[in-house]
PDB file of C-alpha atoms in Angstrom:
ATOM      1  CA  MET A  18     -32.836  -9.820   6.596  1.00 38.00           C
ATOM      2  CA  ARG A  19     -31.948  -6.147   6.329  1.00 40.00           C
ATOM      3  CA  ARG A  20     -33.148  -3.729   8.947  1.00 40.00           C
ATOM      4  CA  THR A  21     -33.732  -0.040   8.456  1.00 39.00           C
ATOM      5  CA  ASP A  22     -33.370   1.137  12.051  1.00 42.00           C
ATOM      6  CA  VAL A  23     -32.529   0.175  15.614  1.00 41.00           C
ATOM      7  CA  ARG A  24     -35.712   0.007  17.618  1.00 44.00           C
ATOM      8  CA  ASP A  25     -36.131  -0.068  21.371  1.00 44.00           C
ATOM      9  CA  GLY A  26     -35.960  -3.836  21.517  1.00 46.00           C
ATOM     10  CA  GLY A  27     -32.717  -4.155  23.479  1.00 53.00           C
ATOM     11  CA  ASP A  28     -29.897  -6.571  22.801  1.00 56.00           C
ATOM     12  CA  ASP A  29     -31.892  -8.610  20.289  1.00 59.00           C
ATOM     13  CA  ASP A  30     -31.991  -5.634  17.925  1.00 87.00           C
ATOM     14  CA  VAL A  31     -28.269  -5.008  18.311  1.00 92.00           C
ATOM     15  CA  GLU A  32     -27.549  -8.673  17.640  1.00 93.00           C
ATOM     16  CA  ALA A  33     -29.705  -8.507  14.519  1.00 93.00           C
ATOM     17  CA  VAL A  34     -27.821  -5.410  13.337  1.00 95.00           C
ATOM     18  CA  LEU A  35     -24.480  -7.146  13.920  1.00 95.00           C
ATOM     19  CA  ASP A  36     -25.713 -10.212  12.017  1.00 94.00           C
ATOM     20  CA  GLU A  37     -26.706  -7.928   9.157  1.00 95.00           C
ATOM     21  CA  LEU A  38     -23.332  -6.177   9.119  1.00 96.00           C
ATOM     22  CA  TYR A  39     -21.292  -9.370   9.003  1.00 96.00           C
ATOM     23  CA  ALA A  40     -23.465 -10.690   6.193  1.00 94.00           C
ATOM     24  CA  LEU A  41     -22.508  -7.695   4.041  1.00 95.00           C
ATOM     25  CA  PRO A  42     -19.497  -7.661   1.706  1.00 94.00           C
ATOM     26  CA  PRO A  43     -16.544  -5.879   3.355  1.00 93.00           C
ATOM     27  CA  SER A  44     -16.813  -2.942   0.948  1.00 92.00           C
ATOM     28  CA  GLU A  45     -20.280  -2.107   2.322  1.00 94.00           C
ATOM     29  CA  PHE A  46     -19.525  -2.793   5.985  1.00 95.00           C
ATOM     30  CA  VAL A  47     -18.243   0.561   7.250  1.00 94.00           C
ATOM     31  CA  THR A  48     -20.927   2.697   5.592  1.00 94.00           C
ATOM     32  CA  ARG A  49     -23.761   0.488   6.867  1.00 96.00           C
ATOM     33  CA  ARG A  50     -22.185   0.266  10.336  1.00 95.00           C
ATOM     34  CA  GLU A  51     -22.087   4.056  10.611  1.00 95.00           C
ATOM     35  CA  GLU A  52     -25.711   4.278   9.464  1.00 95.00           C
ATOM     36  CA  ARG A  53     -26.817   1.771  12.112  1.00 95.00           C
ATOM     37  CA  ALA A  54     -24.731   3.407  14.842  1.00 94.00           C
ATOM     38  CA  ALA A  55     -26.161   6.812  13.939  1.00 94.00           C
ATOM     39  CA  ALA A  56     -29.697   5.381  14.086  1.00 94.00           C
ATOM     40  CA  ALA A  57     -28.981   3.985  17.552  1.00 94.00           C
ATOM     41  CA  ARG A  58     -27.638   7.357  18.709  1.00 94.00           C
ATOM     42  CA  THR A  59     -30.695   9.114  17.293  1.00 94.00           C
ATOM     43  CA  ALA A  60     -32.850   6.679  19.276  1.00 92.00           C
ATOM     44  CA  ARG A  61     -30.773   7.605  22.363  1.00 93.00           C
ATOM     45  CA  ARG A  62     -29.331   4.106  22.687  1.00 92.00           C
ATOM     46  CA  ALA A  63     -25.748   5.084  23.388  1.00 92.00           C
ATOM     47  CA  ASP A  64     -24.641   1.612  24.535  1.00 93.00           C
ATOM     48  CA  ASP A  65     -26.066   0.029  21.402  1.00 94.00           C
ATOM     49  CA  ALA A  66     -24.385   2.668  19.248  1.00 94.00           C
ATOM     50  CA  ARG A  67     -21.037   1.914  20.896  1.00 94.00           C
ATOM     51  CA  ARG A  68     -21.461  -1.829  20.361  1.00 94.00           C
ATOM     52  CA  ILE A  69     -22.347  -1.334  16.718  1.00 95.00           C
ATOM     53  CA  HIS A  70     -19.524   1.141  16.114  1.00 93.00           C
ATOM     54  CA  ALA A  71     -17.049  -1.248  17.775  1.00 94.00           C
ATOM     55  CA  ALA A  72     -17.767  -3.924  15.144  1.00 94.00           C
ATOM     56  CA  ARG A  73     -14.717  -4.466  12.961  1.00 94.00           C
ATOM     57  CA  ARG A  74     -14.908  -4.867   9.212  1.00 95.00           C
ATOM     58  CA  PRO A  75     -14.085  -8.468   8.227  1.00 95.00           C
ATOM     59  CA  THR A  76     -11.366  -9.313   5.774  1.00 95.00           C
ATOM     60  CA  LEU A  77     -12.455 -10.858   2.486  1.00 95.00           C
ATOM     61  CA  ALA A  78     -11.464 -14.333   3.733  1.00 95.00           C
ATOM     62  CA  ALA A  79     -13.350 -13.827   7.005  1.00 96.00           C
ATOM     63  CA  TRP A  80     -16.418 -12.607   5.108  1.00 97.00           C
ATOM     64  CA  ALA A  81     -16.277 -15.703   2.875  1.00 96.00           C
ATOM     65  CA  ALA A  82     -16.053 -17.947   5.962  1.00 96.00           C
ATOM     66  CA  ASN A  83     -19.056 -16.130   7.473  1.00 96.00           C
ATOM     67  CA  LEU A  84     -20.923 -16.452   4.183  1.00 96.00           C
ATOM     68  CA  LEU A  85     -20.293 -20.197   4.235  1.00 96.00           C
ATOM     69  CA  ARG A  86     -21.586 -20.457   7.800  1.00 96.00           C
ATOM     70  CA  ARG A  87     -24.786 -18.594   6.947  1.00 95.00           C
ATOM     71  CA  SER A  88     -25.419 -20.121   3.535  1.00 94.00           C
ATOM     72  CA  ARG A  89     -24.714 -23.767   4.467  1.00 92.00           C
ATOM     73  CA  PRO A  90     -26.069 -24.063   8.029  1.00 93.00           C
ATOM     74  CA  ASP A  91     -26.515 -27.848   7.981  1.00 92.00           C
ATOM     75  CA  GLU A  92     -23.030 -28.508   6.629  1.00 91.00           C
ATOM     76  CA  ALA A  93     -21.626 -25.957   9.066  1.00 93.00           C
ATOM     77  CA  GLU A  94     -23.228 -27.751  12.008  1.00 93.00           C
ATOM     78  CA  ARG A  95     -21.750 -31.077  10.845  1.00 90.00           C
ATOM     79  CA  PHE A  96     -18.372 -29.365  10.495  1.00 91.00           C
ATOM     80  CA  LEU A  97     -18.594 -28.002  14.049  1.00 93.00           C
ATOM     81  CA  GLU A  98     -19.500 -31.498  15.262  1.00 90.00           C
ATOM     82  CA  LEU A  99     -16.481 -32.903  13.433  1.00 86.00           C
ATOM     83  CA  GLY A 100     -14.310 -30.379  15.266  1.00 88.00           C
ATOM     84  CA  ARG A 101     -15.710 -31.489  18.615  1.00 89.00           C
ATOM     85  CA  ALA A 102     -15.068 -35.122  17.683  1.00 84.00           C
ATOM     86  CA  LEU A 103     -11.499 -34.343  16.591  1.00 82.00           C
ATOM     87  CA  ARG A 104     -10.727 -32.526  19.800  1.00 83.00           C
ATOM     88  CA  GLU A 105     -12.228 -35.380  21.807  1.00 80.00           C
ATOM     89  CA  ALA A 106     -10.100 -37.867  19.871  1.00 74.00           C
ATOM     90  CA  HIS A 107      -6.989 -35.859  20.718  1.00 74.00           C
ATOM     91  CA  ALA A 108      -8.062 -35.567  24.343  1.00 71.00           C
ATOM     92  CA  THR A 109      -8.640 -39.315  24.716  1.00 69.00           C
ATOM     93  CA  LEU A 110      -5.647 -40.292  22.555  1.00 60.00           C
ATOM     94  CA  ASP A 111      -7.763 -42.589  20.388  1.00 59.00           C
ATOM     95  CA  PRO A 112      -5.358 -43.268  17.466  1.00 66.00           C
ATOM     96  CA  SER A 113      -7.840 -45.115  15.275  1.00 65.00           C
ATOM     97  CA  GLY A 114     -10.545 -42.516  15.682  1.00 62.00           C
ATOM     98  CA  LEU A 115      -7.998 -39.734  15.272  1.00 66.00           C
ATOM     99  CA  LYS A 116      -6.707 -41.171  11.991  1.00 71.00           C
ATOM    100  CA  GLU A 117     -10.206 -41.530  10.568  1.00 69.00           C
ATOM    101  CA  LEU A 118     -11.339 -38.075  11.684  1.00 67.00           C
ATOM    102  CA  SER A 119      -8.139 -36.441  10.407  1.00 71.00           C
ATOM    103  CA  ALA A 120      -8.804 -37.864   6.945  1.00 74.00           C
ATOM    104  CA  GLN A 121     -12.328 -36.456   7.132  1.00 72.00           C
ATOM    105  CA  ARG A 122     -10.877 -33.134   8.205  1.00 79.00           C
ATOM    106  CA  ARG A 123      -8.696 -32.789   5.130  1.00 84.00           C
ATOM    107  CA  ARG A 124     -11.491 -33.725   2.757  1.00 86.00           C
ATOM    108  CA  ILE A 125     -14.097 -31.510   4.383  1.00 86.00           C
ATOM    109  CA  VAL A 126     -11.833 -28.469   4.779  1.00 91.00           C
ATOM    110  CA  SER A 127     -10.938 -28.682   1.096  1.00 90.00           C
ATOM    111  CA  GLU A 128     -14.564 -29.097   0.040  1.00 91.00           C
ATOM    112  CA  LEU A 129     -15.913 -26.343   2.268  1.00 93.00           C
ATOM    113  CA  SER A 130     -13.232 -23.891   1.160  1.00 93.00           C
ATOM    114  CA  ARG A 131     -14.259 -24.565  -2.449  1.00 93.00           C
ATOM    115  CA  GLN A 132     -17.884 -23.979  -1.499  1.00 94.00           C
ATOM    116  CA  ALA A 133     -16.942 -20.692   0.203  1.00 95.00           C
ATOM    117  CA  ALA A 134     -15.071 -19.602  -2.939  1.00 95.00           C
ATOM    118  CA  GLY A 135     -18.103 -20.496  -5.070  1.00 95.00           C
ATOM    119  CA  LEU A 136     -20.480 -18.567  -2.811  1.00 95.00           C
ATOM    120  CA  ALA A 137     -18.181 -15.535  -2.843  1.00 95.00           C
ATOM    121  CA  ARG A 138     -17.935 -15.694  -6.629  1.00 95.00           C
ATOM    122  CA  GLU A 139     -21.731 -15.857  -6.946  1.00 94.00           C
ATOM    123  CA  ALA A 140     -21.951 -12.803  -4.663  1.00 93.00           C
ATOM    124  CA  GLY A 141     -19.668 -10.883  -7.013  1.00 93.00           C
ATOM    125  CA  HIS A 142     -16.476 -11.127  -4.941  1.00 94.00           C
ATOM    126  CA  PRO A 143     -14.234 -13.890  -6.332  1.00 94.00           C
ATOM    127  CA  LEU A 144     -11.412 -15.045  -4.051  1.00 94.00           C
ATOM    128  CA  SER A 145      -7.781 -15.141  -5.022  1.00 94.00           C
ATOM    129  CA  GLY A 146      -5.725 -18.236  -4.241  1.00 93.00           C
ATOM    130  CA  ALA A 147      -4.185 -16.541  -1.193  1.00 93.00           C
ATOM    131  CA  VAL A 148      -7.585 -15.536   0.170  1.00 94.00           C
ATOM    132  CA  GLN A 149      -8.964 -19.046  -0.324  1.00 94.00           C
ATOM    133  CA  ARG A 150      -5.978 -20.410   1.602  1.00 94.00           C
ATOM    134  CA  ASP A 151      -6.882 -18.017   4.425  1.00 95.00           C
ATOM    135  CA  VAL A 152     -10.381 -19.497   4.387  1.00 96.00           C
ATOM    136  CA  GLU A 153      -8.869 -22.980   4.709  1.00 95.00           C
ATOM    137  CA  THR A 154      -6.705 -21.785   7.602  1.00 95.00           C
ATOM    138  CA  THR A 155      -9.789 -20.438   9.361  1.00 96.00           C
ATOM    139  CA  LEU A 156     -11.644 -23.712   8.851  1.00 95.00           C
ATOM    140  CA  ARG A 157      -8.714 -25.688  10.269  1.00 94.00           C
ATOM    141  CA  ALA A 158      -8.731 -23.370  13.279  1.00 94.00           C
ATOM    142  CA  VAL A 159     -12.454 -24.022  13.757  1.00 94.00           C
ATOM    143  CA  LEU A 160     -11.714 -27.745  13.966  1.00 92.00           C
ATOM    144  CA  ALA A 161      -8.762 -27.412  16.335  1.00 90.00           C
ATOM    145  CA  ASP A 162      -9.738 -24.554  18.636  1.00 92.00           C
ATOM    146  CA  PRO A 163     -13.078 -24.396  20.499  1.00 93.00           C
ATOM    147  CA  GLU A 164     -12.819 -20.601  20.791  1.00 94.00           C
ATOM    148  CA  ALA A 165     -12.372 -20.295  17.023  1.00 94.00           C
ATOM    149  CA  ALA A 166     -15.323 -22.662  16.579  1.00 95.00           C
ATOM    150  CA  ASP A 167     -17.471 -20.428  18.803  1.00 95.00           C
ATOM    151  CA  VAL A 168     -16.530 -17.330  16.792  1.00 95.00           C
ATOM    152  CA  TRP A 169     -17.286 -18.976  13.449  1.00 96.00           C
ATOM    153  CA  ALA A 170     -20.564 -20.370  14.796  1.00 95.00           C
ATOM    154  CA  THR A 171     -21.793 -16.787  15.288  1.00 94.00           C
ATOM    155  CA  GLY A 172     -20.956 -15.901  11.675  1.00 95.00           C
ATOM    156  CA  ARG A 173     -18.951 -12.872  12.815  1.00 95.00           C
ATOM    157  CA  VAL A 174     -15.349 -13.769  12.027  1.00 96.00           C
ATOM    158  CA  GLU A 175     -13.296 -10.583  11.561  1.00 95.00           C
ATOM    159  CA  SER A 176      -9.964 -11.915  10.307  1.00 94.00           C
ATOM    160  CA  THR A 177      -8.243 -15.197   9.513  1.00 93.00           C
ATOM    161  CA  LEU A 178      -8.392 -17.568  12.487  1.00 94.00           C
ATOM    162  CA  THR A 179      -5.128 -19.402  13.102  1.00 91.00           C
ATOM    163  CA  PRO A 180      -5.141 -23.012  14.326  1.00 89.00           C
ATOM    164  CA  PRO A 181      -2.862 -23.931  17.242  1.00 85.00           C
ATOM    165  CA  SER A 182       0.304 -25.873  16.494  1.00 73.00           C
ATOM    166  CA  GLY A 183      -1.268 -28.965  18.062  1.00 57.00           C
ATOM    167  CA  PHE A 184      -4.452 -29.928  19.839  1.00 53.00           C
ATOM    168  CA  PRO A 185      -4.341 -29.687  23.658  1.00 45.00           C
ATOM    169  CA  ALA A 186      -4.182 -33.015  25.440  1.00 39.00           C
ATOM    170  CA  GLY A 187      -7.299 -32.150  27.433  1.00 39.00           C
ATOM    171  CA  ALA A 188      -8.691 -33.219  30.744  1.00 35.00           C
ATOM    172  CA  ALA A 189      -8.928 -36.916  29.893  1.00 34.00           C
ATOM    173  CA  THR A 190      -5.180 -37.331  29.463  1.00 35.00           C
ATOM    174  CA  ALA A 191      -4.489 -35.282  32.545  1.00 34.00           C
ATOM    175  CA  GLU A 192      -6.605 -37.598  34.665  1.00 34.00           C
ATOM    176  CA  ARG A 193      -4.705 -40.814  33.871  1.00 35.00           C
ATOM    177  CA  PRO A 194      -1.444 -39.909  35.654  1.00 35.00           C
ATOM    178  CA  ALA A 195      -3.490 -38.696  38.621  1.00 33.00           C
ATOM    179  CA  ARG A 196      -5.301 -42.036  38.898  1.00 35.00           C
ATOM    180  CA  LYS A 197      -2.035 -43.933  38.544  1.00 35.00           C
ATOM    181  CA  ALA A 198      -0.434 -41.816  41.253  1.00 33.00           C
ATOM    182  CA  SER A 199      -3.299 -42.575  43.613  1.00 35.00           C
ATOM    183  CA  ARG A 200      -2.547 -46.311  43.335  1.00 37.00           C
ATOM    184  CA  THR A 201       1.205 -45.996  44.145  1.00 39.00           C
ATOM    185  CA  PRO A 202       2.827 -44.480  47.218  1.00 39.00           C
ATOM    186  CA  ALA A 203       4.499 -41.159  46.784  1.00 42.00           C
ATOM    187  CA  ARG A 204       8.242 -41.514  46.331  1.00 46.00           C
ATOM    188  CA  ALA A 205      11.095 -39.093  45.896  1.00 48.00           C
ATOM    189  CA  PRO A 206      11.854 -38.810  42.165  1.00 49.00           C
ATOM    190  CA  SER A 207      14.882 -40.764  41.064  1.00 55.00           C
ATOM    191  CA  GLU A 208      17.680 -39.299  38.947  1.00 57.00           C
ATOM    192  CA  SER A 209      16.310 -41.046  35.854  1.00 58.00           C
ATOM    193  CA  ALA A 210      12.811 -39.692  36.584  1.00 52.00           C
ATOM    194  CA  ARG A 211      14.190 -36.199  36.923  1.00 55.00           C
ATOM    195  CA  LYS A 212      15.965 -36.568  33.590  1.00 55.00           C
ATOM    196  CA  LYS A 213      12.714 -37.732  32.017  1.00 54.00           C
ATOM    197  CA  ASP A 214      10.929 -34.740  33.495  1.00 59.00           C
ATOM    198  CA  GLU A 215      13.391 -32.265  32.015  1.00 64.00           C
ATOM    199  CA  PRO A 216      12.084 -32.572  28.416  1.00 69.00           C
ATOM    200  CA  ALA A 217       8.545 -32.178  29.744  1.00 66.00           C
ATOM    201  CA  GLU A 218       9.599 -29.034  31.604  1.00 72.00           C
ATOM    202  CA  ARG A 219      11.241 -27.692  28.456  1.00 69.00           C
ATOM    203  CA  ARG A 220       8.100 -28.467  26.483  1.00 66.00           C
ATOM    204  CA  ALA A 221       6.019 -26.703  29.101  1.00 67.00           C
ATOM    205  CA  GLU A 222       8.314 -23.680  28.926  1.00 66.00           C
ATOM    206  CA  ARG A 223       8.093 -23.659  25.141  1.00 66.00           C
ATOM    207  CA  GLN A 224       4.319 -23.896  25.350  1.00 65.00           C
ATOM    208  CA  ARG A 225       4.277 -20.998  27.817  1.00 65.00           C
ATOM    209  CA  ARG A 226       6.424 -18.854  25.551  1.00 66.00           C
ATOM    210  CA  LEU A 227       4.310 -19.875  22.570  1.00 61.00           C
ATOM    211  CA  ALA A 228       1.124 -18.892  24.423  1.00 59.00           C
ATOM    212  CA  GLU A 229       2.630 -15.514  25.291  1.00 59.00           C
ATOM    213  CA  ALA A 230       3.744 -14.981  21.703  1.00 62.00           C
ATOM    214  CA  ARG A 231       0.270 -15.863  20.443  1.00 59.00           C
ATOM    215  CA  LYS A 232      -1.297 -13.455  22.917  1.00 60.00           C
ATOM    216  CA  ALA A 233       1.059 -10.696  21.804  1.00 61.00           C
ATOM    217  CA  ALA A 234       0.296 -11.520  18.162  1.00 62.00           C
ATOM    218  CA  ARG A 235      -3.450 -11.383  18.810  1.00 58.00           C
ATOM    219  CA  GLU A 236      -3.088  -8.026  20.542  1.00 57.00           C
ATOM    220  CA  ALA A 237      -0.955  -6.716  17.675  1.00 62.00           C
ATOM    221  CA  GLU A 238      -3.501  -8.002  15.182  1.00 59.00           C
ATOM    222  CA  GLU A 239      -6.276  -6.289  17.118  1.00 59.00           C
ATOM    223  CA  ARG A 240      -4.355  -3.021  17.093  1.00 60.00           C
ATOM    224  CA  LEU A 241      -3.746  -3.459  13.383  1.00 64.00           C
ATOM    225  CA  ARG A 242      -7.463  -4.059  12.787  1.00 62.00           C
ATOM    226  CA  ASP A 243      -8.257  -0.916  14.786  1.00 60.00           C
ATOM    227  CA  ARG A 244      -5.824   1.152  12.748  1.00 63.00           C
ATOM    228  CA  ARG A 245      -7.170  -0.330   9.524  1.00 65.00           C
ATOM    229  CA  THR A 246     -10.717   0.428  10.615  1.00 65.00           C
ATOM    230  CA  GLU A 247      -9.755   4.010  11.384  1.00 64.00           C
ATOM    231  CA  ARG A 248      -8.168   4.256   7.966  1.00 69.00           C
ATOM    232  CA  GLU A 249     -11.243   2.714   6.347  1.00 67.00           C
ATOM    233  CA  ASP A 250     -13.498   5.165   8.196  1.00 67.00           C
ATOM    234  CA  ALA A 251     -11.336   8.042   6.984  1.00 68.00           C
ATOM    235  CA  GLU A 252     -11.404   6.655   3.442  1.00 72.00           C
ATOM    236  CA  ALA A 253     -15.197   6.346   3.620  1.00 72.00           C
ATOM    237  CA  ALA A 254     -15.476   9.950   4.821  1.00 70.00           C
ATOM    238  CA  LEU A 255     -13.143  11.033   2.015  1.00 80.00           C
ATOM    239  CA  ARG A 256     -15.244   9.146  -0.538  1.00 79.00           C
ATOM    240  CA  ARG A 257     -18.402  10.812   0.766  1.00 78.00           C
ATOM    241  CA  ALA A 258     -16.754  14.248   0.645  1.00 80.00           C
ATOM    242  CA  ARG A 259     -15.555  13.596  -2.896  1.00 84.00           C
ATOM    243  CA  GLY A 260     -19.049  12.515  -3.854  1.00 83.00           C
ATOM    244  CA  HIS A 261     -20.527  15.679  -2.385  1.00 78.00           C
ATOM    245  CA  ARG A 262     -17.941  17.732  -4.238  1.00 85.00           C
ATOM    246  CA  ARG A 263     -18.751  15.995  -7.513  1.00 85.00           C
ATOM    247  CA  GLU A 264     -22.449  16.664  -6.971  1.00 84.00           C
ATOM    248  CA  ALA A 265     -21.736  20.346  -6.221  1.00 86.00           C
ATOM    249  CA  GLU A 266     -19.496  20.615  -9.276  1.00 87.00           C
ATOM    250  CA  GLU A 267     -22.234  19.079 -11.415  1.00 88.00           C
ATOM    251  CA  ARG A 268     -24.780  21.551 -10.037  1.00 88.00           C
ATOM    252  CA  VAL A 269     -22.389  24.474 -10.632  1.00 89.00           C
ATOM    253  CA  SER A 270     -21.696  23.216 -14.148  1.00 86.00           C
ATOM    254  CA  ALA A 271     -25.414  22.944 -14.855  1.00 89.00           C
ATOM    255  CA  LEU A 272     -26.006  26.447 -13.493  1.00 89.00           C
ATOM    256  CA  GLU A 273     -23.128  27.835 -15.556  1.00 89.00           C
ATOM    257  CA  GLU A 274     -24.531  26.184 -18.668  1.00 90.00           C
ATOM    258  CA  GLN A 275     -27.965  27.620 -17.933  1.00 91.00           C
ATOM    259  CA  LEU A 276     -26.401  31.044 -17.323  1.00 89.00           C
ATOM    260  CA  ARG A 277     -24.588  30.805 -20.668  1.00 89.00           C
ATOM    261  CA  LYS A 278     -27.866  29.988 -22.389  1.00 90.00           C
ATOM    262  CA  ASP A 279     -29.680  32.809 -20.590  1.00 89.00           C
ATOM    263  CA  ARG A 280     -26.971  35.303 -21.579  1.00 90.00           C
ATOM    264  CA  ALA A 281     -27.212  34.203 -25.224  1.00 91.00           C
ATOM    265  CA  GLU A 282     -30.986  34.592 -24.998  1.00 87.00           C
ATOM    266  CA  LEU A 283     -30.542  38.052 -23.487  1.00 90.00           C
ATOM    267  CA  GLU A 284     -28.194  39.053 -26.288  1.00 90.00           C
ATOM    268  CA  ARG A 285     -30.724  37.862 -28.889  1.00 88.00           C
ATOM    269  CA  ALA A 286     -33.496  39.766 -27.131  1.00 88.00           C
ATOM    270  CA  GLU A 287     -31.354  42.922 -27.055  1.00 89.00           C
ATOM    271  CA  ARG A 288     -30.624  42.593 -30.782  1.00 90.00           C
ATOM    272  CA  GLU A 289     -34.317  42.088 -31.531  1.00 89.00           C
ATOM    273  CA  GLN A 290     -35.162  45.093 -29.356  1.00 92.00           C
ATOM    274  CA  GLY A 291     -32.629  47.223 -31.243  1.00 89.00           C
ATOM    275  CA  GLU A 292     -34.006  46.158 -34.595  1.00 88.00           C
ATOM    276  CA  ALA A 293     -37.566  46.723 -33.436  1.00 88.00           C
ATOM    277  CA  GLY A 294     -36.562  50.196 -32.169  1.00 87.00           C
ATOM    278  CA  LYS A 295     -35.132  51.094 -35.550  1.00 88.00           C
ATOM    279  CA  ARG A 296     -38.305  49.929 -37.293  1.00 88.00           C
ATOM    280  CA  HIS A 297     -40.378  51.884 -34.816  1.00 88.00           C
ATOM    281  CA  ARG A 298     -38.403  55.094 -35.415  1.00 89.00           C
ATOM    282  CA  THR A 299     -38.592  54.633 -39.197  1.00 90.00           C
ATOM    283  CA  ALA A 300     -42.342  54.105 -38.993  1.00 87.00           C
ATOM    284  CA  ALA A 301     -42.755  57.135 -36.754  1.00 87.00           C
ATOM    285  CA  ASP A 302     -40.812  59.299 -39.207  1.00 88.00           C
ATOM    286  CA  THR A 303     -42.919  57.977 -42.053  1.00 89.00           C
ATOM    287  CA  VAL A 304     -46.140  58.720 -40.167  1.00 88.00           C
ATOM    288  CA  ALA A 305     -44.967  62.260 -39.334  1.00 89.00           C
ATOM    289  CA  ARG A 306     -44.069  62.914 -42.939  1.00 89.00           C
ATOM    290  CA  ALA A 307     -47.405  61.587 -44.155  1.00 88.00           C
ATOM    291  CA  GLN A 308     -49.189  63.698 -41.580  1.00 90.00           C
ATOM    292  CA  ARG A 309     -47.418  66.839 -42.738  1.00 89.00           C
ATOM    293  CA  GLU A 310     -48.229  66.033 -46.356  1.00 88.00           C
ATOM    294  CA  ALA A 311     -51.888  65.445 -45.422  1.00 87.00           C
ATOM    295  CA  GLU A 312     -52.043  68.749 -43.572  1.00 89.00           C
ATOM    296  CA  GLU A 313     -50.439  70.572 -46.505  1.00 88.00           C
ATOM    297  CA  ALA A 314     -52.915  68.936 -48.870  1.00 88.00           C
ATOM    298  CA  ALA A 315     -55.790  69.985 -46.647  1.00 87.00           C
ATOM    299  CA  ARG A 316     -54.575  73.587 -46.612  1.00 87.00           C
ATOM    300  CA  GLU A 317     -54.207  73.479 -50.414  1.00 85.00           C
ATOM    301  CA  VAL A 318     -57.796  72.287 -50.717  1.00 85.00           C
ATOM    302  CA  GLU A 319     -58.963  75.063 -48.411  1.00 83.00           C
ATOM    303  CA  ARG A 320     -57.161  77.693 -50.464  1.00 84.00           C
ATOM    304  CA  ALA A 321     -58.624  76.281 -53.674  1.00 85.00           C
ATOM    305  CA  GLU A 322     -62.131  76.393 -52.290  1.00 83.00           C
ATOM    306  CA  LYS A 323     -61.738  80.042 -51.235  1.00 83.00           C
ATOM    307  CA  GLY A 324     -60.491  80.968 -54.753  1.00 82.00           C
ATOM    308  CA  ALA A 325     -63.456  79.213 -56.300  1.00 80.00           C
ATOM    309  CA  ARG A 326     -65.940  81.289 -54.284  1.00 74.00           C
TER     310      ARG A 326
END
């Protein structure tokens, strides 16, 4: 549902505006966002205006993923449930359930990405192969990462979501060693135990470095999105200025054309006036001549009459 303003309804109105924005094609996002933010500022809702203005334009792949979430709500809910089941299977190390759910994952990700491509095509924005692969990547992230699932569930994905390299083991697997330790007395680790722990420590260190790298990548991606948004805002302002210039040029052109026509009309009127002046002078001369002849004739008559008496 499209809204024409931001009323004094609080967060619900802002949420509705954000839902509207992320339902729009990316090409319309920035212009509509600025309209909604301006409406909020006019209504003296500065916090709402800041929230709206902070919204980032989605990539084409993110928009297609959002479109899928909104257009296929029932399938999306089943997909989110599949993700929860997959993560639970990883957490509980259930090989049989994991194998079955993984097969479902591949089939459903492929099918849903095709549906997203079809919906985008129907909306007038066909996806390239690379963009459709980004949609698949986002869907895999939704299955693997609960945070990605939460973002997609809102229908406000901004860019391609990246799945983790592997599912976390989860609380269930962490509890089993603790229970086992409670049943055996604490002992100093043997040399062989320490050697076994070394790979685990290296894995933990790699995971720590990987987490830091991912955090840095997310921050870099956020900065990139900000810079892109600034560029898009500048491009939108430039497009508006160019549009205003075109409109002004069209008005000037129309006025110049009208002026040209008016000048031609003035020239015709001046020529007609000159011709009419000539005719008027000729007629006046003719009248004067006729008047003189009439007066002369009258005097001739008068003289004749006097001679006759």
